[in-house]
Coordinates of N, CA, C and O in Angstrom, one line a residue:
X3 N -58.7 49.6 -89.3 CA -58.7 48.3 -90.0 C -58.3 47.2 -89.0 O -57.2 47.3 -88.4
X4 N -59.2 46.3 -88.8 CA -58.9 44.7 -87.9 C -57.6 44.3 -88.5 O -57.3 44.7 -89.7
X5 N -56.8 43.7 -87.9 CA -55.7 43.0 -88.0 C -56.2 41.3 -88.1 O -56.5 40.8 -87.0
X6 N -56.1 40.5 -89.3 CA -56.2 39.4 -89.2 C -55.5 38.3 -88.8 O -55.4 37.3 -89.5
X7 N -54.9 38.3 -87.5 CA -53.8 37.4 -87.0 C -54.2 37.4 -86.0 O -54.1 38.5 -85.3
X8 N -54.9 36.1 -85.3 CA -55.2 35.5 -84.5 C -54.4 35.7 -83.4 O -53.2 35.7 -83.6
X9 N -54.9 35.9 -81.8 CA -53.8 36.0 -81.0 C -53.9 34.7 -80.0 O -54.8 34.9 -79.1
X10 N -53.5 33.8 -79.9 CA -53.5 32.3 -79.1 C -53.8 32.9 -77.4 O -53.3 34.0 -77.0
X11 N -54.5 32.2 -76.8 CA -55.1 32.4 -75.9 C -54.1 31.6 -74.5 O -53.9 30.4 -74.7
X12 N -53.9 31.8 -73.9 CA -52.7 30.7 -73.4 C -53.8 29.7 -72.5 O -54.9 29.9 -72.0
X13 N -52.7 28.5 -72.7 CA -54.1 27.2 -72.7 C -53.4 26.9 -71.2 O -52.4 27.4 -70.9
X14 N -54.1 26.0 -70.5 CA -54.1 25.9 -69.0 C -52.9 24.4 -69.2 O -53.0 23.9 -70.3
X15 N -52.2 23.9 -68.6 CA -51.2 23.2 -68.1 C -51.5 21.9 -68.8 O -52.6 21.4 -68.5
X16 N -50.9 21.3 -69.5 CA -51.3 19.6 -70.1 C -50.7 18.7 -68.8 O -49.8 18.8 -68.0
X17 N -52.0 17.7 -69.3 CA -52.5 16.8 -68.6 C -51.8 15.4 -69.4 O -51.3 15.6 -70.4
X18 N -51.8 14.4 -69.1 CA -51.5 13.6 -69.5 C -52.2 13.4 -71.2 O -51.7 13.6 -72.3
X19 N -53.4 13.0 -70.8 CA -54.3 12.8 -72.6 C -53.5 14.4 -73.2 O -52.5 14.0 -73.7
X20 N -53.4 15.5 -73.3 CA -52.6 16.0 -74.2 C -51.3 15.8 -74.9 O -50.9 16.2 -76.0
X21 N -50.7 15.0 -73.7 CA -49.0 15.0 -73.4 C -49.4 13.7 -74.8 O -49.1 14.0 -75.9
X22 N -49.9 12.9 -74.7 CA -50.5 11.7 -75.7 C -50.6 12.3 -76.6 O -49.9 12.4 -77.6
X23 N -51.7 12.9 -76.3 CA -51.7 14.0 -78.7 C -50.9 14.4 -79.2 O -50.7 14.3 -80.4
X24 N -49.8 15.3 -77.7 CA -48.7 15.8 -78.8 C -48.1 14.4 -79.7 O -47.9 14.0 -80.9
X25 N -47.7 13.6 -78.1 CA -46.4 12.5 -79.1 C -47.4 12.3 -80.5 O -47.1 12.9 -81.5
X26 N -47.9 11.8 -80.4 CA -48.9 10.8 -81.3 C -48.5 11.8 -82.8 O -47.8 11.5 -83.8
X27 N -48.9 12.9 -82.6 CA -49.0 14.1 -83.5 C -47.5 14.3 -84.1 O -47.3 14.7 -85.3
X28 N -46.5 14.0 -83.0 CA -45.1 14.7 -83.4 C -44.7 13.0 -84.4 O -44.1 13.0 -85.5
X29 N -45.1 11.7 -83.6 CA -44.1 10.9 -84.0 C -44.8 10.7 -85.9 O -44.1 10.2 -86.9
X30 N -46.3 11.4 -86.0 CA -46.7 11.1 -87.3 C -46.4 11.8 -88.5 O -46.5 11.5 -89.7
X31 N -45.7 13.3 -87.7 CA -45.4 13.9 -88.8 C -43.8 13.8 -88.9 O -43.2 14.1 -89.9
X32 N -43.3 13.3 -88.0 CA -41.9 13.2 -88.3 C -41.2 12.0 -87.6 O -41.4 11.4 -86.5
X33 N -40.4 11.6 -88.5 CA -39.2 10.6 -88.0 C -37.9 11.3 -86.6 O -37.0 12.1 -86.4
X34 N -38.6 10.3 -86.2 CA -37.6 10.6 -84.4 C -37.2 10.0 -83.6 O -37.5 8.8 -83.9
X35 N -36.6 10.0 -82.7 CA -35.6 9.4 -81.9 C -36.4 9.3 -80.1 O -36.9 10.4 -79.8
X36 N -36.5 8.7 -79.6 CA -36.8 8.4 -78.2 C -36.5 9.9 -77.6 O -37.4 10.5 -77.0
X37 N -35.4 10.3 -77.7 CA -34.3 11.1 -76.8 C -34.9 12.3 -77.5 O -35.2 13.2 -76.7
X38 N -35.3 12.7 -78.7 CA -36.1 13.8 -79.6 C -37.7 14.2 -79.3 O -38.4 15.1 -79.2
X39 N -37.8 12.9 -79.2 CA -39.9 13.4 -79.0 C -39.9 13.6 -77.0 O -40.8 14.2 -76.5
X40 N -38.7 12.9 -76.2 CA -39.0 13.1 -74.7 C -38.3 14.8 -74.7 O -38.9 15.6 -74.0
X41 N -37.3 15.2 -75.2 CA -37.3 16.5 -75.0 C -38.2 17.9 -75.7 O -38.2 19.1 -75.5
X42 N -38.9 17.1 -76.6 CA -40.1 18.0 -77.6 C -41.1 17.8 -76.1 O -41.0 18.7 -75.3
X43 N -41.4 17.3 -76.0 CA -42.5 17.1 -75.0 C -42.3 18.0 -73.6 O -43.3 18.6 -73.0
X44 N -41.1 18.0 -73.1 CA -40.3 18.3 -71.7 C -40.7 20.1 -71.9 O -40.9 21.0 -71.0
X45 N -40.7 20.2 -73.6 CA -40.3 21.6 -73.8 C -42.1 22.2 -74.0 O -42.3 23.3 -73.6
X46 N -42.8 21.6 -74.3 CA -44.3 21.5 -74.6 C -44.6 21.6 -73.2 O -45.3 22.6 -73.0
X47 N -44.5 21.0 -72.0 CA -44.4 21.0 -70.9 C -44.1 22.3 -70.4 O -45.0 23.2 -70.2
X48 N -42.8 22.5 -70.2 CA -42.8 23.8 -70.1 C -43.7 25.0 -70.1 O -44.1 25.7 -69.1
X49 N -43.8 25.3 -71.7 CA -44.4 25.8 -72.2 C -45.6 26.5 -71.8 O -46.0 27.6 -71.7
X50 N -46.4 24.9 -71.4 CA -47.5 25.3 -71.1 C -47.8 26.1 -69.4 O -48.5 27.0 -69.1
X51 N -46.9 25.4 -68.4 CA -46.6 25.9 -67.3 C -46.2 27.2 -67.4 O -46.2 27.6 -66.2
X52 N -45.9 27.8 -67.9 CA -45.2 29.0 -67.8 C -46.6 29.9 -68.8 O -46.4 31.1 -69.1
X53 N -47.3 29.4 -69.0 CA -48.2 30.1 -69.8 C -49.7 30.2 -68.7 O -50.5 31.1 -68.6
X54 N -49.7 29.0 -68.0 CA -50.9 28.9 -67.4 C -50.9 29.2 -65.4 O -51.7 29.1 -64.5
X55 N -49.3 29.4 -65.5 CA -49.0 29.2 -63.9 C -49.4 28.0 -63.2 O -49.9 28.0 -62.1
X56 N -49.1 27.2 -63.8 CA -49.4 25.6 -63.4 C -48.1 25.0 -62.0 O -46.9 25.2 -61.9
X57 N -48.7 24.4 -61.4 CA -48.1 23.9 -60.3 C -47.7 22.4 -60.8 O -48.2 21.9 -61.8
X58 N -46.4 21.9 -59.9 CA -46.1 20.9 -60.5 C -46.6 19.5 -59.9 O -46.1 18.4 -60.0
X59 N -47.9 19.8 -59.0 CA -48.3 18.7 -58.7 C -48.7 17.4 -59.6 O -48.3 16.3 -59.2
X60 N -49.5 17.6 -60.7 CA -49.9 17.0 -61.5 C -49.4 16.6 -62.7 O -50.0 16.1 -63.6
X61 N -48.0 17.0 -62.5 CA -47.2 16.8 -63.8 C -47.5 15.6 -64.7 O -47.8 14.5 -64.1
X62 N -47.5 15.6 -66.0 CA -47.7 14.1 -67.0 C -46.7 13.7 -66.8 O -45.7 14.4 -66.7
X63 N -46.6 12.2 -66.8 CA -45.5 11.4 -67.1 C -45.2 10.9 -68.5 O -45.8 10.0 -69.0
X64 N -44.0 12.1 -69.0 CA -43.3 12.0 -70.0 C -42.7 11.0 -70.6 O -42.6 10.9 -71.8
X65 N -42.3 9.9 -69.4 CA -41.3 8.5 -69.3 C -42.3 7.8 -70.4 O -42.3 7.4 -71.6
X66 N -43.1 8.1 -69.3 CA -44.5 6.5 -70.0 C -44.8 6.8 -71.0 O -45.1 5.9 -71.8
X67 N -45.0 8.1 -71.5 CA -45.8 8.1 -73.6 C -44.2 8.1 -74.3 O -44.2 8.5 -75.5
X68 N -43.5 8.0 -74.0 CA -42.3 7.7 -74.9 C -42.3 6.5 -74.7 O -42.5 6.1 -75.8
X69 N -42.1 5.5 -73.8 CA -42.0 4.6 -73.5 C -43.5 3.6 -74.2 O -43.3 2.5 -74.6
X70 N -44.6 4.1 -74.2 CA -46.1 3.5 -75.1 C -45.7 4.4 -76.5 O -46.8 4.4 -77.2
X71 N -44.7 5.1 -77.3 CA -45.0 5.2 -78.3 C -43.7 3.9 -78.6 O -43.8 3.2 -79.6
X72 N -42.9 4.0 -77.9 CA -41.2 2.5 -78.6 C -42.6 1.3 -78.5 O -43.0 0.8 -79.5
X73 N -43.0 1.1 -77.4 CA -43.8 -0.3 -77.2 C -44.7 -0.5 -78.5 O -44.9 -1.6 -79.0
X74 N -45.1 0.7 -78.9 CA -45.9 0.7 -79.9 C -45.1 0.2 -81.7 O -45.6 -0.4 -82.7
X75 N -43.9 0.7 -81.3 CA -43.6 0.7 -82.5 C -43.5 1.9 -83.4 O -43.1 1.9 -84.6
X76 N -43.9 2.8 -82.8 CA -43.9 4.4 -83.6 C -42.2 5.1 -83.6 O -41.8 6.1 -84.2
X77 N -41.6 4.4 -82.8 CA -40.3 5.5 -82.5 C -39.6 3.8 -82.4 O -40.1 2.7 -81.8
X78 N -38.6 4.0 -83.1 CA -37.3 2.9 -83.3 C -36.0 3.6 -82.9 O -35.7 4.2 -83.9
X79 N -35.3 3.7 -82.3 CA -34.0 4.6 -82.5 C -33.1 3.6 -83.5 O -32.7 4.3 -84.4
X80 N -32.9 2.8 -83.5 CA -31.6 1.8 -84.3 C -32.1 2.1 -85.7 O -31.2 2.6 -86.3
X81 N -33.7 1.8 -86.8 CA -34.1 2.4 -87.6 C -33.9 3.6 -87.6 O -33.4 4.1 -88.6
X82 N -34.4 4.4 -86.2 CA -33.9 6.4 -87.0 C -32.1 6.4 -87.7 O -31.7 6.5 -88.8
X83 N -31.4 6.3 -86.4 CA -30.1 5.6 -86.6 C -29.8 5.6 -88.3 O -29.3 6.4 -89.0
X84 N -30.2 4.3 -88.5 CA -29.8 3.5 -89.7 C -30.5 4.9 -91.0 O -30.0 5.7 -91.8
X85 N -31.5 4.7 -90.8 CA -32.4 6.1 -92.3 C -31.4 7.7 -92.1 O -31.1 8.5 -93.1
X86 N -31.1 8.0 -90.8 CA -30.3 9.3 -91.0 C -28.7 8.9 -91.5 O -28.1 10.0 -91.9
X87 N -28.0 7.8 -91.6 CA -26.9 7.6 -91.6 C -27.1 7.2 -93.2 O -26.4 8.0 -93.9
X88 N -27.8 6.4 -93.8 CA -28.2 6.2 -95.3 C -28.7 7.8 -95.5 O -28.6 8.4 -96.7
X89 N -28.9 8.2 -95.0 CA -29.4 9.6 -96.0 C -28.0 10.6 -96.1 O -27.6 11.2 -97.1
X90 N -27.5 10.6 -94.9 CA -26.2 11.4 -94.9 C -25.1 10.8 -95.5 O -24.3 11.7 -96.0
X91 N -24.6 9.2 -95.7 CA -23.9 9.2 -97.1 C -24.8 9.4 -98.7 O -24.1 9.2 -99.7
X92 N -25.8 9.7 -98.9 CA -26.7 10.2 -99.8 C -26.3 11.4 -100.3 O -26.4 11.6 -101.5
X93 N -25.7 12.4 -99.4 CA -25.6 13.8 -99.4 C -24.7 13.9 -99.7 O -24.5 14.7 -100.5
X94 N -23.2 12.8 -99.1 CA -21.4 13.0 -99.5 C -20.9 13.0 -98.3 O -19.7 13.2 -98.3
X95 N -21.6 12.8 -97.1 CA -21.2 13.1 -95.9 C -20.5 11.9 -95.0 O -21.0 11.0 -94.4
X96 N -19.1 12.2 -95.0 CA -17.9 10.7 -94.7 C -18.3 10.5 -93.1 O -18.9 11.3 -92.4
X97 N -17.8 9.2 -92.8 CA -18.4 8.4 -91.7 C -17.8 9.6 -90.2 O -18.4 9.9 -89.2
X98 N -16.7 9.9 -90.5 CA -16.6 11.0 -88.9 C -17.9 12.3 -88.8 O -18.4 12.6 -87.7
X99 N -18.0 12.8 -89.7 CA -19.6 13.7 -89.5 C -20.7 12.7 -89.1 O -21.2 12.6 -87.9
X100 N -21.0 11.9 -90.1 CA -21.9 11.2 -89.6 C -22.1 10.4 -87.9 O -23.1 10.3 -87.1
X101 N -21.0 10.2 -87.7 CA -21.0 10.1 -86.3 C -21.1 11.1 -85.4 O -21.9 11.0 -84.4
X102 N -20.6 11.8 -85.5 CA -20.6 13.1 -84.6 C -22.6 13.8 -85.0 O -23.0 14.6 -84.3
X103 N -23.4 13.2 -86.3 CA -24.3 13.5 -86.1 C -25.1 12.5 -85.3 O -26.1 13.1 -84.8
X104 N -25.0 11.2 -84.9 CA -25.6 10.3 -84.6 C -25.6 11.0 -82.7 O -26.4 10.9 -81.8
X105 N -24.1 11.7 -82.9 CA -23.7 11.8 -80.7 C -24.8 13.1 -81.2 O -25.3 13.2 -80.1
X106 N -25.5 14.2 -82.1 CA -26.0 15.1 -81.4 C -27.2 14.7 -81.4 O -28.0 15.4 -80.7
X107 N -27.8 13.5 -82.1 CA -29.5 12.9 -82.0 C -29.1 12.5 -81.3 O -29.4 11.4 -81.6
X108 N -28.3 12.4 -80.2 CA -28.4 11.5 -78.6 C -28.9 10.3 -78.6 O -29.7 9.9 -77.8
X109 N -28.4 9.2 -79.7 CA -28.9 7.8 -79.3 C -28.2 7.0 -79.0 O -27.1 7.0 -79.4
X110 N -28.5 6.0 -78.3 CA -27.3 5.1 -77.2 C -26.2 5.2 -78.1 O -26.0 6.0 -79.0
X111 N -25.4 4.0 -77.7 CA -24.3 3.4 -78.5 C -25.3 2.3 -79.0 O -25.3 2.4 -80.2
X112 N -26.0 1.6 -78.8 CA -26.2 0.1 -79.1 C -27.1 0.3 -80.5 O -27.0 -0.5 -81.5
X113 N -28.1 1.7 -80.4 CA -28.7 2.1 -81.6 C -28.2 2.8 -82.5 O -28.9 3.4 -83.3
X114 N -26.7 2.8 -82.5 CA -26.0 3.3 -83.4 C -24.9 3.0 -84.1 O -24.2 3.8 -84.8
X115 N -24.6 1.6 -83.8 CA -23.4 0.9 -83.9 C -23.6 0.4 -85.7 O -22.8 0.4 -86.6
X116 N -24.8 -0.1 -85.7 CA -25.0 -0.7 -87.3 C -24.7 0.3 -88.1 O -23.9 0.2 -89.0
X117 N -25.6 1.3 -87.8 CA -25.3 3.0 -88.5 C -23.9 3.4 -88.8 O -23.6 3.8 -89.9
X118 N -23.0 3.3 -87.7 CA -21.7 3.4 -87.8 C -21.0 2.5 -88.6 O -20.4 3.0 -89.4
X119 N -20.9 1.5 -88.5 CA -20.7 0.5 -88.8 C -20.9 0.7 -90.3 O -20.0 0.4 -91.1
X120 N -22.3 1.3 -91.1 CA -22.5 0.8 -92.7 C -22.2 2.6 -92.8 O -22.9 3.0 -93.8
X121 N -21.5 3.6 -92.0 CA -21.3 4.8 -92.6 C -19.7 4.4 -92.9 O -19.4 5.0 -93.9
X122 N -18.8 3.7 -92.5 CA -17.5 2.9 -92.7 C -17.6 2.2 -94.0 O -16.8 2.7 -94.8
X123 N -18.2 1.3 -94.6 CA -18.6 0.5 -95.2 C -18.7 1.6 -96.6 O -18.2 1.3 -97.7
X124 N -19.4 2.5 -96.4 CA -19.8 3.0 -97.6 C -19.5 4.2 -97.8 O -20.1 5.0 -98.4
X125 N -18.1 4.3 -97.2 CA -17.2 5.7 -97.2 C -16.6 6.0 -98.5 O -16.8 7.2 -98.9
X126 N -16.2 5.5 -99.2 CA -16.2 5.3 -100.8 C -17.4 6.0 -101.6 O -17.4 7.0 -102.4
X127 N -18.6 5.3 -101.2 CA -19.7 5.5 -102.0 C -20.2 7.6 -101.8 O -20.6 8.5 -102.6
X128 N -19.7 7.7 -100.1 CA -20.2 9.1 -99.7 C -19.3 10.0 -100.5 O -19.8 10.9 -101.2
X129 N -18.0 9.7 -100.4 CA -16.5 11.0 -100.9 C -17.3 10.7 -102.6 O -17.8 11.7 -103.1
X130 N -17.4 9.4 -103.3 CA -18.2 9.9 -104.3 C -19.2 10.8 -104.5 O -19.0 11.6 -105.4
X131 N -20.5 10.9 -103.5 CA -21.1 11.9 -103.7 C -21.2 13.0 -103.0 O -22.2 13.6 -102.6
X132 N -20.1 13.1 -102.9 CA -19.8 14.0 -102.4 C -18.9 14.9 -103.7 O -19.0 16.1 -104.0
X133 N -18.3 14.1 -104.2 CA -17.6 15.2 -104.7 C -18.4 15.4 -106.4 O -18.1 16.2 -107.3
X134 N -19.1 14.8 -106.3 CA -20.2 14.9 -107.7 C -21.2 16.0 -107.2 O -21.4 16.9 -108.0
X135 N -21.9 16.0 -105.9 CA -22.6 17.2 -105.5 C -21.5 18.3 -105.4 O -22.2 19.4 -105.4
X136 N -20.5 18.6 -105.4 CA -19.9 20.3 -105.6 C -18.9 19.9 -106.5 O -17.9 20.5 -106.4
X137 N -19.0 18.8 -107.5 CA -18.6 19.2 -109.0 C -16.8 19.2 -108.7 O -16.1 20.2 -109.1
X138 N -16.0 18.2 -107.9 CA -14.7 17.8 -107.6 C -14.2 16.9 -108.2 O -14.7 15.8 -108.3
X139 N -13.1 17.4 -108.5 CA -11.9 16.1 -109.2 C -13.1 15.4 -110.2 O -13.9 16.2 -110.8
X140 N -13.2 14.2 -110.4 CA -13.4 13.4 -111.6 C -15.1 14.6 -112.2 O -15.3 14.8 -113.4
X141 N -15.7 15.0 -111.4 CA -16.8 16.1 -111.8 C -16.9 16.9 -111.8 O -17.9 17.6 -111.6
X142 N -15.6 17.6 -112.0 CA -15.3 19.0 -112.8 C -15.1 19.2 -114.2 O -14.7 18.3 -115.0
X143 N -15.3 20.8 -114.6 CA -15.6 20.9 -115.8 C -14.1 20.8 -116.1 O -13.8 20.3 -117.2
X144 N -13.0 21.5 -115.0 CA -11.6 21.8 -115.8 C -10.8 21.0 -114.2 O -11.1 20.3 -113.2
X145 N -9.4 21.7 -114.9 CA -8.6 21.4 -113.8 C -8.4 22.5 -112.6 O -8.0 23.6 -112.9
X146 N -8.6 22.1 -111.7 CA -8.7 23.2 -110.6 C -7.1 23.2 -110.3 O -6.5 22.2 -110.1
X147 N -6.4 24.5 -110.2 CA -5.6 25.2 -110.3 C -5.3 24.9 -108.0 O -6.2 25.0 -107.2
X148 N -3.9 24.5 -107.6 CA -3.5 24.1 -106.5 C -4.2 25.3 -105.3 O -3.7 25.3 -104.2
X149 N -4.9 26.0 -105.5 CA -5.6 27.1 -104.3 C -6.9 26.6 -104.3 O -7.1 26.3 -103.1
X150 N -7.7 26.2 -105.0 CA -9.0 25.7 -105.5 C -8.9 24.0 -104.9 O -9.8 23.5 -104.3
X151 N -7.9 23.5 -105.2 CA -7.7 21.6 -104.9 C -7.4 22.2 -103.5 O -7.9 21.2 -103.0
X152 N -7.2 22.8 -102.8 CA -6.3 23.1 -101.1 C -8.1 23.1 -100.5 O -8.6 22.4 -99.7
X153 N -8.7 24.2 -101.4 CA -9.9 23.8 -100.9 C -10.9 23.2 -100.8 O -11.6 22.9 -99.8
X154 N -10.8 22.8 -102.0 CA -11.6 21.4 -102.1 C -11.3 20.4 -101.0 O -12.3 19.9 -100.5
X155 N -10.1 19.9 -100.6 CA -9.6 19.5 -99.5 C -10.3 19.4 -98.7 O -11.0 18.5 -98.4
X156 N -9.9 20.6 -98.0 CA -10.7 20.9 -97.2 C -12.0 21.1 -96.4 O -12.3 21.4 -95.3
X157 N -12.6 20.5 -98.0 CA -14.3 20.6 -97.7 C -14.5 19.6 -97.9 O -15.7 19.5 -97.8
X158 N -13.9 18.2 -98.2 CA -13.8 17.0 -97.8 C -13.9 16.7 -96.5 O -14.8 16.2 -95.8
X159 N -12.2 17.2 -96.1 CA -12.3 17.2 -94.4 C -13.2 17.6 -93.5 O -13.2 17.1 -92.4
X160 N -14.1 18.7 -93.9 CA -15.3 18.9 -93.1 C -16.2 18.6 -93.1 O -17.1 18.8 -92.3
X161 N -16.2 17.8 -94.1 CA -17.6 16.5 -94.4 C -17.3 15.0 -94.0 O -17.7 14.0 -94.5
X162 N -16.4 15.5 -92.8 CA -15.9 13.7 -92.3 C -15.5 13.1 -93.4 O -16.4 12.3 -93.7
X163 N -14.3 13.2 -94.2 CA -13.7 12.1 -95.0 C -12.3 11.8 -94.4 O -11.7 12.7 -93.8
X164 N -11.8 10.7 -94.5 CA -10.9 10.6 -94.7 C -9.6 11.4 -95.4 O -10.0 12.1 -96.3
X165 N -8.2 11.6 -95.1 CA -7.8 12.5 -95.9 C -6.9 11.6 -97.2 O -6.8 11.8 -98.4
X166 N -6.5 10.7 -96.5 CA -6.3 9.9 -98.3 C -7.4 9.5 -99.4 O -7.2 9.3 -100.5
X167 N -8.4 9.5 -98.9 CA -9.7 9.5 -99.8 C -10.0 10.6 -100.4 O -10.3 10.6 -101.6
X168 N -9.7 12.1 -99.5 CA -10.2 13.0 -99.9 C -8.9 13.9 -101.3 O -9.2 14.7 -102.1
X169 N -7.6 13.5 -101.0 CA -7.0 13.4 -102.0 C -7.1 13.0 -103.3 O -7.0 13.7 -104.3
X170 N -7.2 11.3 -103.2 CA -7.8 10.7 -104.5 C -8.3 11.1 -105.5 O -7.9 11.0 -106.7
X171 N -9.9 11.8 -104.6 CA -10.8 12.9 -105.5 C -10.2 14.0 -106.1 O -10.0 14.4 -107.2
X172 N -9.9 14.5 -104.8 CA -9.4 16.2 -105.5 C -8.5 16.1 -106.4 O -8.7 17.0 -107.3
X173 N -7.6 15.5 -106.5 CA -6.1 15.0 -107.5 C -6.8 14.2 -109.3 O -6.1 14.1 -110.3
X174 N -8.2 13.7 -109.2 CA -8.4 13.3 -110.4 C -9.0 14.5 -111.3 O -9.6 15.6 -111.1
X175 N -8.3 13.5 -112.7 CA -8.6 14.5 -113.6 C -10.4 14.9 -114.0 O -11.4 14.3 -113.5
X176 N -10.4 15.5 -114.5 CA -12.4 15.6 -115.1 C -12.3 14.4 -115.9 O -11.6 14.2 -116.9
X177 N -13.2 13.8 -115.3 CA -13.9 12.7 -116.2 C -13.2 11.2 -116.1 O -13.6 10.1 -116.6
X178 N -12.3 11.4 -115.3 CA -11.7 10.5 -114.8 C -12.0 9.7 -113.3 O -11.6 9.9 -112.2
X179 N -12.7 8.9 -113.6 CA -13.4 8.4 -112.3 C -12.6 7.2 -111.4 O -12.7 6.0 -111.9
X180 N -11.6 7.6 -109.8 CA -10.8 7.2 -109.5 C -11.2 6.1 -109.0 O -12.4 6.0 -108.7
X181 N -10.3 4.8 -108.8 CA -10.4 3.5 -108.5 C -10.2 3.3 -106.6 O -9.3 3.7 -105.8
X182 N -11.4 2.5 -106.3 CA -11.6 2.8 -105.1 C -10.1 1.8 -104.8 O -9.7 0.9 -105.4
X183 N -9.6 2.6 -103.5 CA -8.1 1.8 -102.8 C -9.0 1.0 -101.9 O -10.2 1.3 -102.0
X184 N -8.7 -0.2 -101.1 CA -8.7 -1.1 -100.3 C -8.3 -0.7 -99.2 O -8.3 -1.5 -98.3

């Protein structure tokens, strides 16, 4: 019996017009960062060199189609920035995570300062949902007994909150929806 699984043929070294399709290809199906589509590429690069025994005479310049996809307008970092930092207080996630995610998308300081800046801002709004997504303090069914609140705590703190914020929560009763402090 034939086996129906295709076996990929290994393709000869990309050229620049490929190095172009991929970006084109990567920045359409996904939202990305300058510093994300030049190392998807670096790695597509590779790839193919090591598949075709390619010399590095003719290498594509990676610089310039990242650099024609920003010119273009396809890749923003200060927008990726700003939509991953709204999405991550979305989730419950307090402004020190969120930072520490912005340093592993590798984007300057300058495209990440507003980001930072409105994950501060809306640190309230995140430990809220945060604690409504795993059902803490004011969104629990009962009262969580001092081993259960230690943890809860704690999974505050690992979601970048603050720790007087993250008290607040954990210490209200069910259904009791605590008053944001100043």
């Amino acid at each position: 019996m034939r086996s129906k699984t295709k076996h990929k043929t290994p393709a000869g070294a990309l050229d620049n017009a490929a190095i172009r399709r991929l970006a084109l290809r990567y920045v359409e199906r996904y939202a990305t960062s300058s510093t994300k589509l030049r190392h998807y590429l670096e790695r597509k690069l590779a790839e193919s060199r090591r598949n075709a025994d390619a010399d590095l005479e003719n290498s594509p310049d990676i610089s310039a189609v990242v650099q024609e996809c920003v010119d273009a307008g396809y890749i923003n970092d200060q927008s990726f920035a700003d939509m991953r930092s709204r999405a991550l207080v979305r989730k419950g996630f307090g402004p020190r995570r969120i930072e520490q995610e912005l340093k592993m998308q590798r984007l300057g300081e300058a495209a990440t300062q507003d980001a930072r800046d409105e994950a501060r801002e809306n640190a309230w709004v995140a430990a809220r949902n945060f604690a409504r997504r795993k059902r803490i303090g004011p969104f629990a069914s009962k009262i969580a007994d001092p081993d259960l609140q230690r943890k809860q705590f704690q999974a505050f703190l690992r979601a970048g909150h603050d720790s007087r914020v993250a008290r607040v929560f954990v210490s209200a009763a069910p259904g009791e929806e605590p008053e944001q402090a100043e």
